[in-house]
Amino acid sequence: MTLDQYDFNGKKALVRVDFNVPLDENGNITDDTRIRGALPTLKKILADGGSLIIMSHMGKPKGKVNPKLSLAQIKDAVAKALGTEVKFAPDCANADQEAAALKPGEVLLLENLRFYPEEEGKPVGIDKADPGYKAAKEEMKARQKEFAKKLASYADVYVNDAFGTAHRSHASTAVIADSFDADSKMLGYLMEKEVKAVDNILSDIKRPFTAIMGGSKVSTKIGIIENLMDKVDNLILCGGMTYTFAKALGGNIGKSLCESDKLQMALDIIEKAKQKGVNLVLATDCVVGDDFNNDCNTMVCNVDEIPEGWEGLDAGPVSREAFAAAIRPAKTILWNGPAGVFEFDNFTAGSRAIADASVEATANGAFSLVGGGDSVACVNKFGLADKVSYVSTGGGALLEAIEGKVLPGVAAVKG
Ligand code: AMP
């Protein structure tokens, strides 16, 4: 079933969204992207004449009530975004009356699902090494099923529009789908868009395909790098992981970020790229600083000749041009992770070169997908988010999908 096929008139829809928005110390929302992202789905249901029961998590309360992570804080912002009043259920697992009283066009927001440990389904207060852990886990899984059934009992139809948590098999993202038949569960518009964007990258590839992997560490990106190796024509590896490669190749990297236990992994990646005929683009020069801050002294040097006491903080001019040359002619582009410490204004040039080349390629007809928290922050910082084809809202979920893993949140609905 799809959202467009379903007529919500007179139905109560339970919608899992990702309203895990950042708040300042006074509980004010500092970035409402996630609320805006869910609006098309929520508005479609209301426009059909349905009523909405919205559920989400916020932060990591670890199964305990924590007023600082209460969704009551965002109720008014949701009401404003929807243009209608929003009621609030202060206990998500005891909202029968509020749900039953909902009339068409009305909206109920449930309190943070993660105030209950059943949402995540992980046993609390017991270590994995404890002999009783297995039994505790089974007991928690049973409780998770009951919790999911309770949530399901509020509504006629279930919609999952929370891509950010689609890689988790939680009560509200996956287990709950068992309580609805195939005709009354579906993905929301945001989820549909995200799944389609990943599909463009994984199966509908127009060549050349250039992937750019940056960020701090090679170890957290190894799964995706390995999967992409079978698909891409050009693979740019940049950011902090540059120096693990430079060290593995025998260079001097000063005090740059380095995963000393991953040197062999770096050499294996280089070898694999050769075997598969992938054009691996690594930085050859970099901007180094004598301290980890925006105003430190800087100079440009080769990645394998970094003096003692200096660290690589951005890609150098030769590397920036090499990155751009591999991106400009591409017809499919995937970018995850910045090329330098872009949070510092003086070290944005590498990421900026990638963003500019991606924008240029997109204008020439490429499909470009930018995903993962930091690269999204990067294109937002440069004001270029609307000049690439798709900016994903999912961090971990996006990476796991591109690694080729099945997302439980999608599988539970689609079967
Ligand atoms: P990740 O979470 O692994 O995607 O890494 C993102 C972070 O990597 C950002 O906060 C960047 O500041 C950081 N980063 C990128 N390049 C470097 C570098 N050369 N040295 C230290 N950190 C970096």
Coordinates of C-alpha atoms and ligand atoms in Angstrom, one line a residue:
M1 CA 0.0 0.0 0.0
T2 CA 1.2 3.5 -0.7
L3 CA 0.2 6.8 0.9
D4 CA -1.3 8.1 -2.3
Q5 CA -3.4 4.9 -2.7
Y6 CA -4.9 5.1 0.8
D7 CA -8.0 7.1 1.6
F8 CA -7.5 8.4 5.2
N9 CA -11.1 9.8 5.4
G10 CA -12.5 9.0 8.8
K11 CA -9.4 6.9 9.7
K12 CA -7.0 7.3 12.6
A13 CA -3.4 7.2 11.4
L14 CA -0.5 6.4 13.6
V15 CA 2.6 8.1 12.1
R16 CA 6.1 7.4 13.2
V17 CA 8.2 10.5 12.4
D18 CA 11.7 11.6 13.4
F19 CA 11.1 14.7 15.5
N20 CA 14.4 14.3 17.2
V21 CA 15.2 18.0 16.6
P22 CA 18.0 19.8 18.3
L23 CA 17.0 22.1 21.2
D24 CA 18.9 24.9 23.0
E25 CA 19.2 25.1 26.8
N26 CA 15.8 26.8 27.0
G27 CA 14.0 24.0 25.0
N28 CA 13.8 26.1 21.8
I29 CA 14.2 24.3 18.5
T30 CA 17.4 25.3 16.8
D31 CA 16.8 23.4 13.5
D32 CA 13.3 22.4 12.4
T33 CA 14.4 20.5 9.2
R34 CA 13.0 17.2 10.6
I35 CA 9.6 18.7 11.4
R36 CA 9.4 20.3 7.9
G37 CA 10.5 17.0 6.4
A38 CA 7.4 15.1 7.7
L39 CA 4.8 17.8 6.8
P40 CA 3.8 16.5 3.3
T41 CA 2.8 13.1 4.9
L42 CA 1.0 14.7 7.8
K43 CA -0.8 17.2 5.7
K44 CA -1.9 14.6 3.2
I45 CA -3.6 12.6 6.0
L46 CA -5.4 15.6 7.4
A47 CA -6.4 16.8 3.9
D48 CA -8.0 13.4 3.3
G49 CA -10.1 13.8 6.5
G50 CA -8.1 11.6 8.7
S51 CA -6.9 12.2 12.2
L52 CA -3.2 12.0 13.2
I53 CA -1.5 10.3 16.1
I54 CA 2.1 11.4 15.8
M55 CA 4.9 9.5 17.6
S56 CA 8.6 10.0 17.8
H57 CA 11.7 9.7 20.0
M58 CA 13.9 12.5 21.1
G59 CA 17.5 12.1 22.3
K60 CA 18.6 9.1 24.4
P61 CA 16.6 9.0 27.6
K62 CA 17.6 5.3 27.9
G63 CA 14.1 4.1 28.9
K64 CA 13.5 6.7 31.7
V65 CA 11.3 9.8 31.8
N66 CA 13.4 12.9 31.3
P67 CA 11.6 16.2 31.1
K68 CA 14.5 17.7 29.2
L69 CA 13.7 15.3 26.4
S70 CA 9.9 15.7 26.5
L71 CA 8.2 16.2 23.2
A72 CA 5.8 18.6 25.0
Q73 CA 8.5 21.2 24.2
I74 CA 7.9 20.9 20.5
K75 CA 4.1 20.7 20.5
D76 CA 3.6 24.3 19.6
A77 CA 6.1 24.2 16.8
V78 CA 4.3 21.2 15.3
A79 CA 1.0 23.0 15.7
K80 CA 2.4 26.0 13.9
A81 CA 3.9 23.9 11.1
L82 CA 0.6 22.0 10.6
G83 CA -1.5 25.1 11.0
T84 CA -3.8 23.4 13.5
E85 CA -4.1 22.7 17.2
V86 CA -2.1 19.7 18.6
K87 CA -3.2 17.8 21.6
F88 CA -0.5 16.1 23.8
A89 CA -0.6 12.6 25.4
P90 CA 1.9 12.7 28.3
D91 CA 2.3 8.9 28.5
C92 CA 2.7 7.3 25.1
A93 CA 1.7 3.8 26.4
N94 CA -1.5 5.1 28.1
A95 CA -3.1 7.3 25.5
D96 CA -6.2 5.2 24.8
Q97 CA -8.7 7.9 25.8
E98 CA -6.9 10.7 24.0
A99 CA -6.7 8.5 20.9
A100 CA -10.3 7.4 21.1
A101 CA -11.5 11.0 21.4
L102 CA -9.8 12.2 18.2
K103 CA -12.1 13.5 15.5
P104 CA -11.2 13.8 11.8
G105 CA -8.7 16.6 11.3
E106 CA -7.5 16.5 14.9
V107 CA -3.9 15.8 15.9
L108 CA -2.4 14.1 18.9
L109 CA 1.3 14.0 19.7
L110 CA 2.5 11.2 21.9
E111 CA 5.3 11.7 24.5
N112 CA 8.8 10.5 23.7
L113 CA 8.7 6.8 22.9
R114 CA 12.1 6.2 24.4
F115 CA 10.9 7.0 27.9
Y116 CA 10.0 3.3 27.8
P117 CA 12.9 0.8 27.4
E118 CA 10.5 -1.3 25.4
E119 CA 10.8 1.1 22.4
E120 CA 14.4 0.1 21.8
G121 CA 14.0 -3.3 23.2
K122 CA 17.3 -3.5 25.0
P123 CA 17.5 -4.8 28.5
V124 CA 18.4 -2.1 31.0
G125 CA 20.8 -2.3 34.0
I126 CA 22.4 -5.6 32.9
D127 CA 25.7 -6.0 31.2
K128 CA 26.1 -8.0 28.0
A129 CA 28.7 -10.2 29.7
D130 CA 26.3 -11.0 32.6
P131 CA 25.1 -14.7 32.5
G132 CA 21.5 -13.5 32.8
Y133 CA 21.7 -11.2 29.8
K134 CA 20.2 -13.6 27.3
A135 CA 17.1 -14.2 29.4
A136 CA 16.7 -10.5 30.1
K137 CA 16.9 -9.8 26.4
E138 CA 14.2 -12.3 25.6
E139 CA 12.0 -10.9 28.3
M140 CA 12.5 -7.4 27.0
K141 CA 11.7 -8.6 23.4
A142 CA 8.4 -9.9 24.7
R143 CA 7.7 -6.6 26.5
Q144 CA 8.6 -4.8 23.3
K145 CA 5.9 -6.7 21.4
E146 CA 3.3 -5.8 23.9
F147 CA 4.4 -2.2 23.8
A148 CA 4.1 -2.2 20.0
K149 CA 0.7 -3.8 20.2
K150 CA -0.5 -1.1 22.6
L151 CA 0.7 1.7 20.3
A152 CA -1.0 0.0 17.3
S153 CA -4.3 -0.3 19.2
Y154 CA -4.7 3.5 19.0
A155 CA -5.1 3.6 15.2
D156 CA -6.6 2.1 12.0
V157 CA -3.5 2.6 9.9
Y158 CA 0.3 2.8 10.4
V159 CA 2.6 5.1 8.5
N160 CA 6.4 5.1 8.9
D161 CA 8.0 8.4 7.8
A162 CA 11.1 8.2 10.1
F163 CA 14.0 7.6 7.8
G164 CA 16.5 8.6 10.5
T165 CA 15.6 5.5 12.5
A166 CA 14.8 3.2 9.6
H167 CA 17.9 1.1 10.4
R168 CA 16.6 0.3 13.9
S169 CA 14.3 -2.5 14.7
H170 CA 12.5 -0.7 17.4
A171 CA 8.9 -1.1 18.6
S172 CA 7.5 1.9 16.7
T173 CA 9.7 1.6 13.6
A174 CA 9.4 -2.2 12.8
V175 CA 7.8 -4.4 15.4
I176 CA 4.5 -2.5 15.3
A177 CA 4.0 -3.3 11.6
D178 CA 3.1 -6.9 12.6
S179 CA -0.1 -5.5 14.1
F180 CA -1.3 -4.1 10.7
D181 CA -2.2 -6.0 7.6
A182 CA -0.5 -5.1 4.3
D183 CA -3.4 -2.8 3.2
S184 CA -3.1 -0.6 6.3
K185 CA 0.7 0.0 6.6
M186 CA 2.8 2.1 4.4
L187 CA 5.8 4.4 4.1
G188 CA 5.4 8.2 4.3
Y189 CA 6.5 10.5 1.5
L190 CA 9.9 11.3 3.1
M191 CA 10.7 7.6 3.5
E192 CA 9.6 7.0 -0.1
K193 CA 11.9 9.8 -1.3
E194 CA 14.9 8.6 0.7
V195 CA 14.4 5.0 -0.5
K196 CA 14.2 6.2 -4.1
A197 CA 17.3 8.3 -3.8
V198 CA 19.3 5.3 -2.4
D199 CA 17.9 3.2 -5.3
N200 CA 19.2 5.8 -7.8
I201 CA 22.7 5.3 -6.3
L202 CA 22.6 1.6 -6.0
S203 CA 20.7 0.3 -9.0
D204 CA 19.9 3.0 -11.5
I205 CA 23.5 4.2 -11.9
K206 CA 24.4 6.6 -14.7
R207 CA 28.1 6.7 -15.4
P208 CA 30.6 7.9 -14.5
F209 CA 29.8 7.4 -10.8
T210 CA 31.9 9.3 -8.3
A211 CA 31.7 8.7 -4.6
I212 CA 33.3 11.0 -2.1
M213 CA 33.8 9.6 1.4
G214 CA 35.2 12.0 4.0
G215 CA 34.9 12.6 7.7
S216 CA 37.2 11.6 10.4
K217 CA 37.8 7.9 10.3
V218 CA 38.2 5.1 7.8
S219 CA 37.0 2.5 10.3
T220 CA 33.5 3.8 10.5
K221 CA 33.2 4.0 6.7
I222 CA 34.8 0.7 5.7
G223 CA 31.5 -1.1 5.1
I224 CA 30.3 1.5 2.7
I225 CA 33.7 1.9 1.0
E226 CA 33.8 -1.8 0.3
N227 CA 30.3 -1.9 -1.1
L228 CA 31.0 1.1 -3.3
M229 CA 34.1 -0.4 -4.7
D230 CA 32.0 -2.7 -6.8
K231 CA 30.0 0.2 -8.1
V232 CA 31.9 3.4 -8.6
D233 CA 34.3 4.6 -11.3
N234 CA 36.0 7.2 -9.1
L235 CA 36.3 7.0 -5.3
I236 CA 37.6 10.1 -3.5
L237 CA 38.7 9.4 0.1
C238 CA 39.3 12.6 2.0
G239 CA 39.1 14.3 5.4
G240 CA 40.8 12.9 8.5
M241 CA 41.2 9.4 7.0
T242 CA 43.7 10.9 4.5
Y243 CA 46.4 10.7 7.1
T244 CA 45.8 7.0 7.9
F245 CA 46.5 6.4 4.2
A246 CA 49.5 8.7 4.1
K247 CA 51.0 6.9 7.2
A248 CA 50.3 3.5 5.8
L249 CA 52.2 4.5 2.6
G250 CA 55.2 5.4 4.8
G251 CA 54.7 9.2 5.0
N252 CA 55.3 11.6 7.9
I253 CA 52.0 12.9 9.1
G254 CA 53.0 15.0 12.2
K255 CA 50.2 15.0 14.7
S256 CA 47.4 14.5 12.2
L257 CA 44.4 12.3 12.9
C258 CA 45.5 8.7 12.4
E259 CA 44.0 5.3 13.1
S260 CA 47.3 3.4 13.7
D261 CA 45.5 0.1 13.9
K262 CA 43.9 0.6 10.5
L263 CA 47.0 1.0 8.3
Q264 CA 46.6 -2.5 6.8
M265 CA 43.0 -1.7 6.1
A266 CA 44.1 1.4 4.2
L267 CA 46.6 -0.6 2.1
D268 CA 43.9 -3.2 1.4
I269 CA 41.6 -0.5 0.1
I270 CA 44.3 0.8 -2.2
E271 CA 45.0 -2.7 -3.5
K272 CA 41.3 -3.5 -4.0
A273 CA 40.7 -0.3 -6.0
K274 CA 43.6 -1.4 -8.3
Q275 CA 42.1 -4.9 -8.8
K276 CA 38.6 -3.5 -9.5
G277 CA 39.8 -0.7 -11.8
V278 CA 38.4 2.0 -9.6
N279 CA 40.1 5.4 -9.9
L280 CA 41.0 6.0 -6.2
V281 CA 41.7 9.7 -5.5
L282 CA 43.5 10.4 -2.3
A283 CA 44.7 13.9 -1.3
T284 CA 48.4 14.6 -2.1
D285 CA 48.7 17.9 -0.4
C286 CA 46.9 19.5 2.6
V287 CA 46.5 22.6 4.7
V288 CA 48.2 21.9 8.0
G289 CA 47.8 23.8 11.3
D290 CA 49.9 24.0 14.4
D291 CA 46.8 23.7 16.6
F292 CA 43.3 22.4 16.4
N293 CA 41.5 25.7 16.1
N294 CA 40.4 28.2 13.4
D295 CA 43.0 30.8 14.1
C296 CA 46.1 28.6 14.3
N297 CA 49.1 29.1 12.0
T298 CA 48.7 27.3 8.7
M299 CA 50.7 26.3 5.6
V300 CA 50.4 24.0 2.7
C301 CA 52.5 20.8 2.4
N302 CA 52.4 17.3 1.0
V303 CA 50.4 14.8 3.0
D304 CA 53.4 12.6 3.5
E305 CA 55.7 15.5 4.6
I306 CA 53.9 17.0 7.5
P307 CA 56.4 18.5 10.0
E308 CA 56.3 17.4 13.7
G309 CA 53.8 19.5 15.7
W310 CA 51.5 20.2 12.7
E311 CA 48.3 18.4 11.6
G312 CA 46.4 18.2 8.4
L313 CA 43.1 20.0 8.7
D314 CA 42.0 20.5 5.1
A315 CA 42.7 19.3 1.5
G316 CA 45.4 21.3 -0.3
P317 CA 44.9 23.2 -3.6
V318 CA 46.3 20.4 -5.8
S319 CA 44.0 17.8 -4.1
R320 CA 41.0 20.1 -4.4
E321 CA 41.5 20.3 -8.1
A322 CA 42.0 16.5 -8.4
F323 CA 38.7 16.0 -6.4
A324 CA 36.8 18.5 -8.6
A325 CA 38.2 16.8 -11.8
A326 CA 36.8 13.5 -10.7
I327 CA 33.4 15.1 -9.8
R328 CA 32.7 17.5 -12.7
P329 CA 32.2 14.9 -15.4
A330 CA 30.2 12.5 -13.2
K331 CA 26.6 11.6 -13.8
T332 CA 26.1 10.0 -10.4
I333 CA 27.5 11.5 -7.2
L334 CA 27.4 10.4 -3.6
W335 CA 29.0 12.5 -1.0
N336 CA 29.3 11.6 2.7
G337 CA 31.7 13.3 5.0
P338 CA 33.6 16.6 4.8
A339 CA 37.1 16.9 3.3
G340 CA 38.4 19.0 6.2
V341 CA 37.4 20.5 9.6
F342 CA 34.7 22.5 7.9
E343 CA 33.3 23.7 11.2
F344 CA 36.3 26.1 11.3
D345 CA 35.9 28.7 8.5
N346 CA 39.5 28.6 7.6
F347 CA 39.4 24.9 6.7
T348 CA 36.3 24.7 4.5
A349 CA 38.1 24.9 1.1
G350 CA 38.3 21.2 0.5
S351 CA 34.7 20.6 1.2
R352 CA 33.8 23.7 -0.7
A353 CA 35.6 22.4 -3.8
I354 CA 33.6 19.2 -3.6
A355 CA 30.3 21.0 -3.1
D356 CA 31.0 23.4 -6.0
A357 CA 32.0 20.6 -8.4
S358 CA 28.9 18.6 -7.3
V359 CA 26.7 21.6 -8.0
E360 CA 28.2 22.1 -11.4
A361 CA 27.8 18.4 -12.3
T362 CA 24.2 18.5 -11.1
A363 CA 23.5 21.5 -13.3
N364 CA 24.9 19.4 -16.2
G365 CA 22.4 16.6 -15.5
A366 CA 24.1 14.5 -12.8
F367 CA 22.1 12.9 -9.9
S368 CA 23.9 14.0 -6.7
L369 CA 23.1 12.6 -3.3
V370 CA 24.5 14.3 -0.2
G371 CA 24.0 12.4 3.1
G372 CA 25.2 11.9 6.6
G373 CA 25.0 14.6 9.2
D374 CA 28.2 16.4 8.6
S375 CA 28.1 16.7 4.8
V376 CA 24.5 17.9 5.1
A377 CA 25.7 20.6 7.6
C378 CA 28.4 21.4 5.1
V379 CA 26.1 22.0 2.1
N380 CA 23.8 24.0 4.4
K381 CA 26.7 26.1 5.5
F382 CA 27.6 26.9 1.9
G383 CA 23.9 27.6 1.1
L384 CA 24.0 24.9 -1.7
A385 CA 21.5 22.4 -0.4
D386 CA 19.0 23.2 -3.1
K387 CA 21.6 22.9 -5.9
V388 CA 22.3 19.2 -5.4
S389 CA 19.7 16.6 -6.4
Y390 CA 18.9 15.2 -3.0
V391 CA 20.0 15.9 0.6
S392 CA 19.3 12.9 2.8
T393 CA 17.9 13.3 6.3
G394 CA 19.4 10.0 7.4
G395 CA 22.9 9.5 8.8
G396 CA 23.3 5.9 10.0
A397 CA 20.2 4.8 8.0
L398 CA 21.6 6.2 4.8
L399 CA 25.0 4.6 5.2
E400 CA 23.5 1.2 6.1
A401 CA 21.2 1.4 3.0
I402 CA 24.1 2.2 0.8
E403 CA 26.1 -0.6 2.3
G404 CA 23.4 -2.8 0.9
K405 CA 21.8 -3.7 4.2
V406 CA 18.0 -4.1 4.5
L407 CA 16.5 -1.4 6.6
P408 CA 14.1 -3.0 9.2
G409 CA 11.8 0.1 9.1
V410 CA 11.3 -0.3 5.4
A411 CA 11.2 -4.1 5.3
A412 CA 8.6 -4.2 8.1
V413 CA 6.2 -2.2 6.0
K414 CA 7.1 -3.4 2.5
G415 CA 7.6 -7.0 3.4
Ligands
AMP1 P1 32.5 11.7 10.6 O1 31.6 11.8 11.7 O2 33.4 10.5 10.6 O3 31.7 11.8 9.2 O4 33.5 12.9 10.6 C1 33.1 14.2 10.5 C2 34.1 15.1 11.2 O5 35.3 14.9 10.6 C3 33.8 16.6 11.1 O6 33.5 17.1 12.3 C4 35.1 17.1 10.6 O7 35.5 18.3 11.3 C5 36.1 16.0 10.9 N1 37.3 16.1 10.0 C6 37.3 16.2 8.7 N2 38.6 16.3 8.3 C7 39.4 16.3 9.4 C8 40.8 16.4 9.6 N3 41.7 16.5 8.6 N4 41.2 16.3 10.9 C9 40.4 16.2 11.9 N5 39.0 16.1 11.7 C10 38.6 16.1 10.5

